[in-house]
PDB file of C-alpha atoms and ligand atoms in Angstrom:
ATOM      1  CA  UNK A   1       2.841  -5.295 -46.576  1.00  0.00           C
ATOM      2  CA  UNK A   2       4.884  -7.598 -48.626  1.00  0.00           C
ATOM      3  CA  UNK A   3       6.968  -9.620 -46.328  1.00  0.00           C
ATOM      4  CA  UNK A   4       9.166 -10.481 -49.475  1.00  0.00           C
ATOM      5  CA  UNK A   5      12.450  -8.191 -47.917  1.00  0.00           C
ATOM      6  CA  UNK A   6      11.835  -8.343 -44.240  1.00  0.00           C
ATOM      7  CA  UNK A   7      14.642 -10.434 -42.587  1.00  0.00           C
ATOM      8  CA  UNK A   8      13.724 -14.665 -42.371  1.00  0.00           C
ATOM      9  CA  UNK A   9      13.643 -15.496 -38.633  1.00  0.00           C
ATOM     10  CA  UNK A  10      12.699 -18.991 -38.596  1.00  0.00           C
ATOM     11  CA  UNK A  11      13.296 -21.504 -41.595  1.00  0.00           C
ATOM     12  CA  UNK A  12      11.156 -25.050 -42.053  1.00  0.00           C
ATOM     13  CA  UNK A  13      12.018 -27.626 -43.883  1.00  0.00           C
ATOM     14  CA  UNK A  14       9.283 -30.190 -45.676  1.00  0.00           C
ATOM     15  CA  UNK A  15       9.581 -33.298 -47.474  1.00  0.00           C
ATOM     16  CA  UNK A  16       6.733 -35.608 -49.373  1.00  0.00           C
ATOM     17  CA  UNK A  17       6.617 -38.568 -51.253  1.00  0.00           C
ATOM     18  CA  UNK A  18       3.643 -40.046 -53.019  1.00  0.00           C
ATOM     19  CA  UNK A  19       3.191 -43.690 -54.819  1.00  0.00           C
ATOM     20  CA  UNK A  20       1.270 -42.842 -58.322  1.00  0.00           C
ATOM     21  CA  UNK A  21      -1.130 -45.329 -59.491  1.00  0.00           C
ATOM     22  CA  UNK A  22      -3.285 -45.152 -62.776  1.00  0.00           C
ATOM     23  CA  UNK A  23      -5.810 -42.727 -63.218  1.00  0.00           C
ATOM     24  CA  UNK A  24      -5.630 -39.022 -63.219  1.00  0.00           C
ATOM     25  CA  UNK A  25      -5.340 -35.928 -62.910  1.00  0.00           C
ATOM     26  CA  UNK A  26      -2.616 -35.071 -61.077  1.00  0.00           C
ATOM     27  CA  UNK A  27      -2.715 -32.929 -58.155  1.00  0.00           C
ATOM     28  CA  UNK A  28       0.315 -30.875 -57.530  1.00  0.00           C
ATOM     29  CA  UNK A  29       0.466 -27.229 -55.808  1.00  0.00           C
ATOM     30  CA  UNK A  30      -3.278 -27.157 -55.549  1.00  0.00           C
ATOM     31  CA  UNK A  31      -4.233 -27.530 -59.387  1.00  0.00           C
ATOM     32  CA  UNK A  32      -5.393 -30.468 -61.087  1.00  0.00           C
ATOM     33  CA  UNK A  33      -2.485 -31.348 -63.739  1.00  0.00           C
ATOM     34  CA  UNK A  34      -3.541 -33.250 -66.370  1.00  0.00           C
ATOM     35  CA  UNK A  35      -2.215 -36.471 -66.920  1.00  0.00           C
ATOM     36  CA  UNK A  36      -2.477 -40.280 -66.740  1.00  0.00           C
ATOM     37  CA  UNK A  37      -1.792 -40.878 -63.098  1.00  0.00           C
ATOM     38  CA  UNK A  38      -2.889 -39.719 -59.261  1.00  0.00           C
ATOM     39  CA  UNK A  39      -1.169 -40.265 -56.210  1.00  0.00           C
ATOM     40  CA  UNK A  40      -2.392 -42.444 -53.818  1.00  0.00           C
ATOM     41  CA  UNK A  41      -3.356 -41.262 -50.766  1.00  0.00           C
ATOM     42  CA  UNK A  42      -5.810 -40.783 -47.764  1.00  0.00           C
ATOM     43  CA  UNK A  43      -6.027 -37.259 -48.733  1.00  0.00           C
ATOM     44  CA  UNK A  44      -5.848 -35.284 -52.378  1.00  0.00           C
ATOM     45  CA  UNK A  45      -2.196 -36.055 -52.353  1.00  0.00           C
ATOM     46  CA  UNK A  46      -0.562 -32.841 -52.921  1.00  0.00           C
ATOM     47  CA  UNK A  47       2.989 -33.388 -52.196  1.00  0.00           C
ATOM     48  CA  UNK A  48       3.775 -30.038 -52.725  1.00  0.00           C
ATOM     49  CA  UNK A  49       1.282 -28.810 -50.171  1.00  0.00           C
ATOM     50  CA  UNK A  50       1.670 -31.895 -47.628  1.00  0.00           C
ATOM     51  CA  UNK A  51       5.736 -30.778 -48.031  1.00  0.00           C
ATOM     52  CA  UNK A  52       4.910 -26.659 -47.654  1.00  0.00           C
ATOM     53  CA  UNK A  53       2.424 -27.714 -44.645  1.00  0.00           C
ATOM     54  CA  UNK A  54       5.415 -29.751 -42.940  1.00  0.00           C
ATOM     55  CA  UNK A  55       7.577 -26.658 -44.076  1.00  0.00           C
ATOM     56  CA  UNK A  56       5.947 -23.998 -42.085  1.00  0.00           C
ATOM     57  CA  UNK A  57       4.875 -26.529 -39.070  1.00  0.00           C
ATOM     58  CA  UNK A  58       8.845 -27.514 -38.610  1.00  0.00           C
ATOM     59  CA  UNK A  59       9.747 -23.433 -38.747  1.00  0.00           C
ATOM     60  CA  UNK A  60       7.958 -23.291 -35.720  1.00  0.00           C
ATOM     61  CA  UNK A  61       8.355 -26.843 -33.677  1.00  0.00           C
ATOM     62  CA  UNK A  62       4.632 -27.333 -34.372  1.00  0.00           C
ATOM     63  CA  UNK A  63       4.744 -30.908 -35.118  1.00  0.00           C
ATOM     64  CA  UNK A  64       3.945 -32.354 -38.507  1.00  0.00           C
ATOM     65  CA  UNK A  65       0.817 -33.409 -40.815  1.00  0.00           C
ATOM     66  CA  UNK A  66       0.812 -36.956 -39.860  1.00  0.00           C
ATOM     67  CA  UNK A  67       0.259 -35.803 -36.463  1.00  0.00           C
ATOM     68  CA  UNK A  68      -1.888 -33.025 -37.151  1.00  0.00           C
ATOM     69  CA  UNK A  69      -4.185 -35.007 -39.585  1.00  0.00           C
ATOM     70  CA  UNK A  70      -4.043 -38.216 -39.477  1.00  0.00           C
ATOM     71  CA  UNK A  71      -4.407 -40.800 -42.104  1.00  0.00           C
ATOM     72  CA  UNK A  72      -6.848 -43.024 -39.362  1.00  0.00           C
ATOM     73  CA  UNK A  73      -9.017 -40.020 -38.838  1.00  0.00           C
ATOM     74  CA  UNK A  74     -11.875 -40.299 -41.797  1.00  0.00           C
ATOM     75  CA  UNK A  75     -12.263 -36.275 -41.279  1.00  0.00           C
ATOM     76  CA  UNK A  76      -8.817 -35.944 -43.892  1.00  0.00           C
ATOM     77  CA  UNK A  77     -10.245 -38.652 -46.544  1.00  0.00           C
ATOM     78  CA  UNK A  78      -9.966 -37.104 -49.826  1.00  0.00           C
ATOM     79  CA  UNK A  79      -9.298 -33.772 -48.021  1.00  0.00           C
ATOM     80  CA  UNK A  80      -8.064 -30.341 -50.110  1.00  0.00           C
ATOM     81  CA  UNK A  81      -4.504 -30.259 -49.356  1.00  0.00           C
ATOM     82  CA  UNK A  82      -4.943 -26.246 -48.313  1.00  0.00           C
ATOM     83  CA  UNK A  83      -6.464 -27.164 -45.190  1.00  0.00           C
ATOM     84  CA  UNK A  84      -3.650 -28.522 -43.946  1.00  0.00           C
ATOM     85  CA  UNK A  85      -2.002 -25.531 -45.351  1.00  0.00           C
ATOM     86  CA  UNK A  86      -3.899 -22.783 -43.575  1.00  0.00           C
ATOM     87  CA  UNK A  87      -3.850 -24.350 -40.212  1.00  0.00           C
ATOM     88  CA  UNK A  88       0.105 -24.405 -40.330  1.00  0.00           C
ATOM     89  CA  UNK A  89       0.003 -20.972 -41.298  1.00  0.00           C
ATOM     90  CA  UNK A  90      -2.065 -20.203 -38.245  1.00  0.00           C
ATOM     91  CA  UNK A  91      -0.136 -21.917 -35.975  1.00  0.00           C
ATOM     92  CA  UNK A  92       3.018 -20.192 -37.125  1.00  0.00           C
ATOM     93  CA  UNK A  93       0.544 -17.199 -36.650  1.00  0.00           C
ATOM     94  CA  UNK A  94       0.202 -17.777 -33.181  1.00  0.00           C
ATOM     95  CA  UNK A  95       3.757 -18.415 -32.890  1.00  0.00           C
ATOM     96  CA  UNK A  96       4.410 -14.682 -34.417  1.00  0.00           C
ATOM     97  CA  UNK A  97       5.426 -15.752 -37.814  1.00  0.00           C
ATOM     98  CA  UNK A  98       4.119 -15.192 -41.134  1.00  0.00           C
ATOM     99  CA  UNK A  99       5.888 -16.432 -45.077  1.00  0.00           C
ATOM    100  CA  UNK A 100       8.283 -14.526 -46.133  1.00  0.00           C
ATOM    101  CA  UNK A 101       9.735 -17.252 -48.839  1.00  0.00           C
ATOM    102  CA  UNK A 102       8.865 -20.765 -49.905  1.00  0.00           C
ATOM    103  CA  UNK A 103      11.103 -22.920 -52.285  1.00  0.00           C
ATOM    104  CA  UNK A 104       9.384 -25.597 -54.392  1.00  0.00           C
ATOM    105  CA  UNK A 105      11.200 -28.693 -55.810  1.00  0.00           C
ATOM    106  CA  UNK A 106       8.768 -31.003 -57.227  1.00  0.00           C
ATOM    107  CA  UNK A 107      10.539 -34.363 -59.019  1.00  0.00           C
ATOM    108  CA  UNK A 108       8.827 -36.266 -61.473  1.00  0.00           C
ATOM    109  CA  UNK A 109       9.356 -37.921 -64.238  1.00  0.00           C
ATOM    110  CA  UNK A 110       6.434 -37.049 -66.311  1.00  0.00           C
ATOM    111  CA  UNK A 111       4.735 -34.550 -66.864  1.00  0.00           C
ATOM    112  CA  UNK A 112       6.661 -31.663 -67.889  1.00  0.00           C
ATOM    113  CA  UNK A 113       5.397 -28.691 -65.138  1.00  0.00           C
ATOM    114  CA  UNK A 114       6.711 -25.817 -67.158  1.00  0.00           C
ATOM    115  CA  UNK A 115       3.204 -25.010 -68.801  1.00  0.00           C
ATOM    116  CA  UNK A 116       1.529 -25.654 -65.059  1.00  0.00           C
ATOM    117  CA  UNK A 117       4.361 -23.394 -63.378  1.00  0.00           C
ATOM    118  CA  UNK A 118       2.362 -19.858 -62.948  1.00  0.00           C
ATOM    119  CA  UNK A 119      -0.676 -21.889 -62.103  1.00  0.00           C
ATOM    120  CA  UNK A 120       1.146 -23.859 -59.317  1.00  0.00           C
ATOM    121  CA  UNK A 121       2.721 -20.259 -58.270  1.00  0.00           C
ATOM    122  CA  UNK A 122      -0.222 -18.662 -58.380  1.00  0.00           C
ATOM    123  CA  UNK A 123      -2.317 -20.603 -56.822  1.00  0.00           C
ATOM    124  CA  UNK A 124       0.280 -21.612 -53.686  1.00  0.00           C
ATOM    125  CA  UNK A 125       0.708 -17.356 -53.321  1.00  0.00           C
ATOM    126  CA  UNK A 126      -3.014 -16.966 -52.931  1.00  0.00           C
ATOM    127  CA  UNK A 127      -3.352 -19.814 -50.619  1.00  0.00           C
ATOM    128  CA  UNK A 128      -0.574 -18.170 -48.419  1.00  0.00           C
ATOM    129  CA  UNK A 129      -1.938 -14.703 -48.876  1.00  0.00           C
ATOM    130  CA  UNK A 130       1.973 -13.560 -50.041  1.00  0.00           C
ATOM    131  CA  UNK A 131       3.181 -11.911 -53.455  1.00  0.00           C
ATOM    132  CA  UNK A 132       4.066 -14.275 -56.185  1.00  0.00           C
ATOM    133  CA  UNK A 133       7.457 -13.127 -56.060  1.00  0.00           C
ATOM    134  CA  UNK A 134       7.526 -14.829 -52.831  1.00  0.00           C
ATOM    135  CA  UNK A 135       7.183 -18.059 -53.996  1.00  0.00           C
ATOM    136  CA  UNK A 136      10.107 -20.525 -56.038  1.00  0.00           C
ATOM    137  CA  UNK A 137       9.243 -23.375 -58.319  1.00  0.00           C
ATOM    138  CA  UNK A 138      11.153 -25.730 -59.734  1.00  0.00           C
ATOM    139  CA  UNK A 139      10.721 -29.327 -61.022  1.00  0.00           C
ATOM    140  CA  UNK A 140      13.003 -32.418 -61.696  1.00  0.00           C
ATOM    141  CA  UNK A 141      13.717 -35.551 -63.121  1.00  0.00           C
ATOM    142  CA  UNK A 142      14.959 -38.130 -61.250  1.00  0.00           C
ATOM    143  CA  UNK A 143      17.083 -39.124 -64.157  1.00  0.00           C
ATOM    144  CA  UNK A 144      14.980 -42.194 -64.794  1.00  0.00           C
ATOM    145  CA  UNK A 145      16.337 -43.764 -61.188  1.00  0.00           C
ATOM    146  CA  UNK A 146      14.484 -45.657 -58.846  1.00  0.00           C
ATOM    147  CA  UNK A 147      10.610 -45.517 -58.293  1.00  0.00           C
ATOM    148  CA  UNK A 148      10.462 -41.614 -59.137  1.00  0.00           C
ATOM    149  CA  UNK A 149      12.146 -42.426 -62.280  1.00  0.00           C
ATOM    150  CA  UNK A 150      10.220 -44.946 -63.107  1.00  0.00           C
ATOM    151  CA  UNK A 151       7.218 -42.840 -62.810  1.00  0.00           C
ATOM    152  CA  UNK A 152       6.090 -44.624 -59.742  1.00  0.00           C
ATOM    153  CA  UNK A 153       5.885 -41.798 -57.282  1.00  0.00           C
ATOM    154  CA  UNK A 154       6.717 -38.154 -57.239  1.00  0.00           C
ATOM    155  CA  UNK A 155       8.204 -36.639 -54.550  1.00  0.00           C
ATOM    156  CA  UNK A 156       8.596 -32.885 -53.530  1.00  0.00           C
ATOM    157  CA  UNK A 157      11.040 -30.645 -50.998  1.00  0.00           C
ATOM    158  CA  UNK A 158      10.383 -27.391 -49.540  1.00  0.00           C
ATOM    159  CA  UNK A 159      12.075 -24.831 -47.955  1.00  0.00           C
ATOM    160  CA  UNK A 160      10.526 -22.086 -45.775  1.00  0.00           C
ATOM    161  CA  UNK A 161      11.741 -18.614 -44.192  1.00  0.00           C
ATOM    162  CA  UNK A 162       9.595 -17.167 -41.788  1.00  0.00           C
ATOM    163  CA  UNK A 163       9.285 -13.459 -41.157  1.00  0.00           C
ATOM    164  CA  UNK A 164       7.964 -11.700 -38.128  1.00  0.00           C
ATOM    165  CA  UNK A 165       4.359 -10.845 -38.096  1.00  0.00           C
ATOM    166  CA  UNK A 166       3.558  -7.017 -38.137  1.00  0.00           C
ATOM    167  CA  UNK A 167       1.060  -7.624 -35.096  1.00  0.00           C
TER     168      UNK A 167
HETATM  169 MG1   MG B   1       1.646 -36.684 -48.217  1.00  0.00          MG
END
């Protein structure tokens, strides 16, 4: 059952920023975007999955990725972002919880996300095991300020509502 109308009972919030250095592709929402830079990180460097994974662990006071996974520990090095997904998702699990929404806001300069957007959308849905229509996209410019603007980093926000699991 769709848990797309069932009331939220806990809300998370995440929040990621990653430096972008030279080289690509790009990885955002767990596809590989093309363009001309990466982020820089110890693991894939999916903001939009470090910020969902911080989303659902803060709906449910489970701590947060840097704890969960940290950068010291070579286990994460060049880890798929969805790892750090599903284990949030079963710890909300345990805490009785499932996704009922999520609420992307990726900002970036370049590239434009529109033709990536279904993708993205797609791709986070499966990952969560919800409906499409249960997941929000959206992407922004920083209006050419500071490091986003300068196309430096990229930088994503997230906003979760939990629902209660059936079991
Ligand atoms: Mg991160």
């Amino acid at each position: 059952m769709t848990g797309a109308m069932l009331p939220i009972v806990r809300i998370g919030q995440g929040w990621d920023l990653h430096r972008l250095d030279d080289g690509g592709p790009l990885r955002l929402g767990g596809i590989d975007v093309p363009f001309e830079k990466s982020s820089r990180a110890h693991s894939d460097g999916d903001v939009v999955l470090h910020a969902l994974t911080d989303a659902i662990l803060g709906a449910v006071g489970a701590g947060d990725i840097g704890t969960l996974f940290p950068e010291a520990d070579p286990q994460w090095k060049g880890a798929d972002s969805a790892a750090f997904v599903r284990e949030a998702v079963r710890r909300a699990s345990l805490a009785g919880c499932r996704v009922g929404s999520v609420d992307v806001t990726v900002i970036l300069e370049r590239p434009k996300l529109q033709p990536h957007r279904e993708a993205m959308v797609g791709g986070v849905a499966r990952l969560l095991e919800v409906e499409k229509e249960q997941i929000s996209l959206k992407a922004k410019t920083n209006e050419g300020l500071g490091a986003i603007g300068s196309g430096d980093a990229v930088a994503a926000l997230v906003l979760v509502g939990l629902v209660q699991s059936s079991s």
